[in-house]
Short mmCIF file of C-alpha atoms in Angstrom, two decimals:
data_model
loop_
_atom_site.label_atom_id
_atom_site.label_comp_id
_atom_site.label_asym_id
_atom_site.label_seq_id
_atom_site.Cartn_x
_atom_site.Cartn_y
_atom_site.Cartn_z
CA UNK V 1 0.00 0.00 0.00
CA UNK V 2 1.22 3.29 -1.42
CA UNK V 3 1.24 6.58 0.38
CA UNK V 4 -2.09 8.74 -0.79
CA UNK V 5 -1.58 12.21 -1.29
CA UNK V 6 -4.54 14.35 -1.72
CA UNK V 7 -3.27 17.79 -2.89
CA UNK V 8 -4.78 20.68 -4.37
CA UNK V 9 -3.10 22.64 -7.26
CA UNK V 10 -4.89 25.46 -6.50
CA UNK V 11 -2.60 27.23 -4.23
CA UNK V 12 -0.39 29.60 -5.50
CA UNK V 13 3.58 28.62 -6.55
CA UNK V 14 5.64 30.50 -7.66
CA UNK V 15 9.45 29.93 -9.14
CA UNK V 16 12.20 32.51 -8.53
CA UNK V 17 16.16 32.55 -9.63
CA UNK V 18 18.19 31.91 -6.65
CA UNK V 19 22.17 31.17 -7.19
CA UNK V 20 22.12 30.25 -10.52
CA UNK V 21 18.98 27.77 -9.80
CA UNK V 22 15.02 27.52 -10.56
CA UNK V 23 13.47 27.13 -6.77
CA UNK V 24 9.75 26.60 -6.43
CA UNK V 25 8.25 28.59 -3.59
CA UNK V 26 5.00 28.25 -2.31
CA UNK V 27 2.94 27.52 1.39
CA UNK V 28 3.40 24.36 3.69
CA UNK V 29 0.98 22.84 2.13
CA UNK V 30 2.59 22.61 -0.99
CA UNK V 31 5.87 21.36 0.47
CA UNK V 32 3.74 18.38 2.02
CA UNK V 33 1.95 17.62 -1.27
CA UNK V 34 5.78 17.59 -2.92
CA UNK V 35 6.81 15.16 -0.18
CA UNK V 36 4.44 13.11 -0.35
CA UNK V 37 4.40 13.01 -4.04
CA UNK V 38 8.14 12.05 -3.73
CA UNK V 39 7.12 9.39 -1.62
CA UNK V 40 4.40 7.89 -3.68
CA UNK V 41 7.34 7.60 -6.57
CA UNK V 42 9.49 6.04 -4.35
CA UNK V 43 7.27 3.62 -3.41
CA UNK V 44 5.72 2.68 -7.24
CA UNK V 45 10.20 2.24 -7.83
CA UNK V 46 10.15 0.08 -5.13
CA UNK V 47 7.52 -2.25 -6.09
CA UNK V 48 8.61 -2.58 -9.10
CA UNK V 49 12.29 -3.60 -8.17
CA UNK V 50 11.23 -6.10 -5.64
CA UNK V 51 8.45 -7.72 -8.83
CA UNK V 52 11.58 -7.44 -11.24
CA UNK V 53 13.99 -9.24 -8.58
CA UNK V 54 10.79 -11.97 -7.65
CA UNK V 55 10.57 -12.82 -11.46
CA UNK V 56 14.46 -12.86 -12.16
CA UNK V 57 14.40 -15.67 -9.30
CA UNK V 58 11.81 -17.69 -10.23
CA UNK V 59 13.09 -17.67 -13.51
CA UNK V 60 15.94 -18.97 -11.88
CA UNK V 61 14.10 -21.73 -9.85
CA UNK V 62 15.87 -20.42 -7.01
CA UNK V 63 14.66 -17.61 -4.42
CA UNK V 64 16.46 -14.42 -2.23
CA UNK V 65 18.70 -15.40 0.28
CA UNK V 66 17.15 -13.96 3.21
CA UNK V 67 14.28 -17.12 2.68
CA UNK V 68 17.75 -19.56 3.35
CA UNK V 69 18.68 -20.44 -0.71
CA UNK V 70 20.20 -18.94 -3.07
CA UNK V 71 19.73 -18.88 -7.23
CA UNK V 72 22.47 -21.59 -8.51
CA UNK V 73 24.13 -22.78 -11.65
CA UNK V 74 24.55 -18.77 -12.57
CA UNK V 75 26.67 -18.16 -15.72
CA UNK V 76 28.83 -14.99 -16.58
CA UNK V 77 30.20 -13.73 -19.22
CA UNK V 78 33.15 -11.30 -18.40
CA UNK V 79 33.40 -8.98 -21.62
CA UNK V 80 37.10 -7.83 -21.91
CA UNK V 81 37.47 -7.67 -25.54
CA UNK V 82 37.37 -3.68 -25.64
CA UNK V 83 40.46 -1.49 -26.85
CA UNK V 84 39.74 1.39 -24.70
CA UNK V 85 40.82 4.05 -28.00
CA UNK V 86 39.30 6.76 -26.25
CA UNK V 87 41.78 6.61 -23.34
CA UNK V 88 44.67 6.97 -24.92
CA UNK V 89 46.37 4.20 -22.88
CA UNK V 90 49.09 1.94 -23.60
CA UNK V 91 46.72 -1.15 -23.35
CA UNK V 92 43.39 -1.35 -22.83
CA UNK V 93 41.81 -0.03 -19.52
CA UNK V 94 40.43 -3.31 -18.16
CA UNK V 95 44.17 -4.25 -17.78
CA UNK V 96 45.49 -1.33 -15.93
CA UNK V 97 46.44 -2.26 -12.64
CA UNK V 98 44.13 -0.98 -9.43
CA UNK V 99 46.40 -1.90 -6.19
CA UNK V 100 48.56 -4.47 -8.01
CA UNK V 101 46.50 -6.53 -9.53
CA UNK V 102 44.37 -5.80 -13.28
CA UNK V 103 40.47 -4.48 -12.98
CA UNK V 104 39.43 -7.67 -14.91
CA UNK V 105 41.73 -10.00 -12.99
CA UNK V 106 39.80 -8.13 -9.38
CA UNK V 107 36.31 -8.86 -11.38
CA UNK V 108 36.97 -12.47 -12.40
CA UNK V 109 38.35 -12.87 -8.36
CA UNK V 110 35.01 -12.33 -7.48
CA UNK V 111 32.68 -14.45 -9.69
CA UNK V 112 35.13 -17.37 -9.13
CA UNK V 113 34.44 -17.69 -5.82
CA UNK V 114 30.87 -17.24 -5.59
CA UNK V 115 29.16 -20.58 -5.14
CA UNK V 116 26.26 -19.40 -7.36
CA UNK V 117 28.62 -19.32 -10.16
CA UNK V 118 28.99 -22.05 -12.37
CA UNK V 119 31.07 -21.19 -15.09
CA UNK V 120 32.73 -17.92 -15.74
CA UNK V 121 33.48 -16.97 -19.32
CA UNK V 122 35.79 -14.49 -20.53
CA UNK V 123 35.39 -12.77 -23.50
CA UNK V 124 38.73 -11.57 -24.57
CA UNK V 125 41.11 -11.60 -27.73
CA UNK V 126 43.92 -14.38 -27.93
CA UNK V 127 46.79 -11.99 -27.70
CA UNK V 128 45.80 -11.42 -23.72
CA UNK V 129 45.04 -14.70 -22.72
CA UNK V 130 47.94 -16.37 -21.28
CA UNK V 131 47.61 -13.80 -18.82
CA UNK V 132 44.46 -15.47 -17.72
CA UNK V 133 46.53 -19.45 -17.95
CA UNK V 134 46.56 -19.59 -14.33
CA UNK V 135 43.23 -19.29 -13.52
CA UNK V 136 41.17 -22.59 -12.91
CA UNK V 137 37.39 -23.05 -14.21
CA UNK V 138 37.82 -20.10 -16.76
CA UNK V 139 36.57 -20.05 -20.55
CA UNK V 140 37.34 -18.36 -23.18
CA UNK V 141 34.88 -16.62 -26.15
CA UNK V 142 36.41 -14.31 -29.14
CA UNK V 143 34.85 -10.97 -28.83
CA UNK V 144 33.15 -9.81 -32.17
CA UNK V 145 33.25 -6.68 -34.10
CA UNK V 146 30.41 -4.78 -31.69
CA UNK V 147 29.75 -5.42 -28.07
CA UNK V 148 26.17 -7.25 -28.96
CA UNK V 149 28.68 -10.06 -31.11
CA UNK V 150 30.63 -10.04 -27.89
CA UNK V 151 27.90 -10.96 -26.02
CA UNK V 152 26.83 -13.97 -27.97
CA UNK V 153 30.08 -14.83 -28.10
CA UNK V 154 30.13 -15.54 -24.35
CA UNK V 155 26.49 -16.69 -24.39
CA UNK V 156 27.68 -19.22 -26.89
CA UNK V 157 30.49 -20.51 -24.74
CA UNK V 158 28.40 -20.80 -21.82
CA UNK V 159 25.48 -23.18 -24.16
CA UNK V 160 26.97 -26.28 -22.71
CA UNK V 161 26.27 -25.41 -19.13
CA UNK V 162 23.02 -25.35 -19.34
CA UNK V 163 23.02 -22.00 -16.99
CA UNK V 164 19.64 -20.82 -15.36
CA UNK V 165 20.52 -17.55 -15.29
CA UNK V 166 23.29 -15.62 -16.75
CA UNK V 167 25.46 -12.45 -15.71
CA UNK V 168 26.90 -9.87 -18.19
CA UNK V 169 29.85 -7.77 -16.73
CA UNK V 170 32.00 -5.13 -18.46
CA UNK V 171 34.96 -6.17 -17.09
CA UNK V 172 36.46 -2.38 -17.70
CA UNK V 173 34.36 -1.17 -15.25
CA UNK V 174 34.71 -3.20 -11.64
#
């Protein structure tokens, strides 16, 4: 049950410059309509994210784990296949180093060792993947041309899993 706001428009408003910004002025009353107004939004977002996460999860055949089990045989696709042109680096951004260790290296780190996770696949090209040999459990897709052939790349890779639900992560952004 939503909060009800029952507000008139008839009271006067009016909008005046101050610092550079539009402010609305008007009585009490229309401060409590806009507050409860904000509220009513807030409420009609939060509905909606708790019936979006309700059907991702029984899509999944699994449920939240606050109810004591968790959504399992998750796939992901790690998409690492970018050049990162635009900043001017001297390799691609998702293998820049944050605190010693790469920003898709820290993102793989955590999807490995989730217990949801069943297989992890990383989309990369074959010049950069010996940097990956050491890691256990991870595939490999080519990435494509665009990021939507990238995608079904690692979609493709991750067919013989039989996954119930599947992640998409740009690894250049942790």
């Amino acid at each position: 049950a939503g909060v009800v706001a029952s507000c008139s428009s008839a009271s006067k408003v009016r909008d005046r410059n101050v610092g550079g910004r539009r402010v609305r002025l008007g009585n009490e009353a229309d401060l409590r309509c806009d507050i409860l107004r904000m509220k009513q939004k807030r409420s009609r977002l939060d509905a909606g994210r708790l019936h979006m996460k309700d059907q991702a999860l029984s899509v999944a055949g699994g449920s939240d784990k606050s109810a004591g089990t968790s959504v399992r045989n998750v796939g992901v696709v790690v998409l690492a296949g970018g050049v990162g042109s635009r900043m001017k680096a001297d390799r691609p951004k998702q293998f820049l180093e944050l605190r010693g260790k790469s920003i898709v290296e820290r993102s793989l780190d955590v999807f490995l060792e989730m217990p949801e996770v069943s297989r992890v696949v990383l989309v990369v090209d074959v010049a950069y993947r010996d940097r990956f040999s050491h890691i256990e459990g991870l595939h490999f897709a080519d990435p494509g041309k665009e990021r939507q052939d990238s995608v079904y790349s690692g979609f493709s890779a991750l067919r013989p899993s039989g996954c119930s639900l599947v992640a998409v992560h740009d690894a250049a952004r942790p």
